[in-house]
Coordinates of C-alpha atoms in Angstrom, one line a residue:
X6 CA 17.1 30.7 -196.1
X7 CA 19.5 32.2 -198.2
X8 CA 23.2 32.8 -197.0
X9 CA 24.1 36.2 -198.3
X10 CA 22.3 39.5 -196.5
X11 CA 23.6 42.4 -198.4
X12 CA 21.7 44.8 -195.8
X13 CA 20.6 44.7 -191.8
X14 CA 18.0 46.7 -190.9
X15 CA 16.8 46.5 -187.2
X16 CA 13.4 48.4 -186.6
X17 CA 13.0 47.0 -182.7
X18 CA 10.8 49.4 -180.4
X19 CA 9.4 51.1 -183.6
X20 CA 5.6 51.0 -183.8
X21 CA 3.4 50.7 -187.3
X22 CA 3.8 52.1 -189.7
X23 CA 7.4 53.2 -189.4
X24 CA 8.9 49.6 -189.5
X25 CA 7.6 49.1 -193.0
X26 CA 8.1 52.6 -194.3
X27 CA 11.9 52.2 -192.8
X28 CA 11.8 48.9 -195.0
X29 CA 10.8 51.0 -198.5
X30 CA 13.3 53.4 -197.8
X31 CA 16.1 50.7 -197.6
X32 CA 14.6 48.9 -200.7
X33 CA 14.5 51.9 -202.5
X34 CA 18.4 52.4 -202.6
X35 CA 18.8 48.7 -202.8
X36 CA 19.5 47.1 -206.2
X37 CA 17.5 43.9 -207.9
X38 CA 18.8 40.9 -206.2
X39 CA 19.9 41.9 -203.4
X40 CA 18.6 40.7 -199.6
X41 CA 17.7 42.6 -197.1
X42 CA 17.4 41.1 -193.0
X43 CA 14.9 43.0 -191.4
X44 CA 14.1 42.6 -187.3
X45 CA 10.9 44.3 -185.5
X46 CA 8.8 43.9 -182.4
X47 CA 5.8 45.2 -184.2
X48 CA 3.2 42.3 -184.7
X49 CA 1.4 44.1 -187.6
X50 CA 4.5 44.4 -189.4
X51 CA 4.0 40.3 -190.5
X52 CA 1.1 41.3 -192.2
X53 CA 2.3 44.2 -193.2
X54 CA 5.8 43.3 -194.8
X55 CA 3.9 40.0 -196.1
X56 CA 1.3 42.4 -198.7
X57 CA 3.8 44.8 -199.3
X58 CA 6.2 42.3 -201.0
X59 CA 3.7 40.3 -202.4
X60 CA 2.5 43.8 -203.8
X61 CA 5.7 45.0 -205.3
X62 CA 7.3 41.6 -206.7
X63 CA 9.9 41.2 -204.3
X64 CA 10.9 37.8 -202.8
X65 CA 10.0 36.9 -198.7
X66 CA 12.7 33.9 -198.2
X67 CA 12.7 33.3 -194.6
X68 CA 10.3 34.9 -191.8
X69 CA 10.4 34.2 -188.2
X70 CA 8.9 35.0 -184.6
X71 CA 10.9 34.4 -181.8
X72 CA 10.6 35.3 -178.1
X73 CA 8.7 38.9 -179.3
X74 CA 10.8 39.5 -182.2
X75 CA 10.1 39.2 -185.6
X76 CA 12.8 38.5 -188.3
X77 CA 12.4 38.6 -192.1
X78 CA 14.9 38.0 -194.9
X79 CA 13.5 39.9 -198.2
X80 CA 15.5 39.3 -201.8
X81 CA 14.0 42.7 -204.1

């Protein structure tokens, strides 16, 4: 897992498809190399943010479930 998080984003109690849009948005202004923490409650958004950075080129370092929460750590 990597140590610096330029960005937080927490998407809790948002439903699909707005966690992952909120994520684009965020990456968008974001430059190369940095890393982006991203929270949700939305199940679908594992599979989701998984093909979407696969998709695009960007980097899933660390990606967790715990107690109903998902947590993901993205480098662009």
């Amino acid at each position: 897992m990597s140590d610096r998080i330029d960005i937080e984003l927490d998407t809790s109690g948002l439903h699909c498809p707005m966690p992952l849009l909120k994520l684009k948005q965020r990456l968008n202004k974001m430059a190369v190399g940095q890393v982006i923490k991203i929270k949700t409650t939305d199940g679908g958004s594992v599979k989701d943010f998984a093909t979407f950075v696969a998709q695009v080129g960007h980097e899933l370092l660390f990606q967790e479930e715990c107690g109903g929460e998902f947590v993901f750590i993205i480098k662009k």
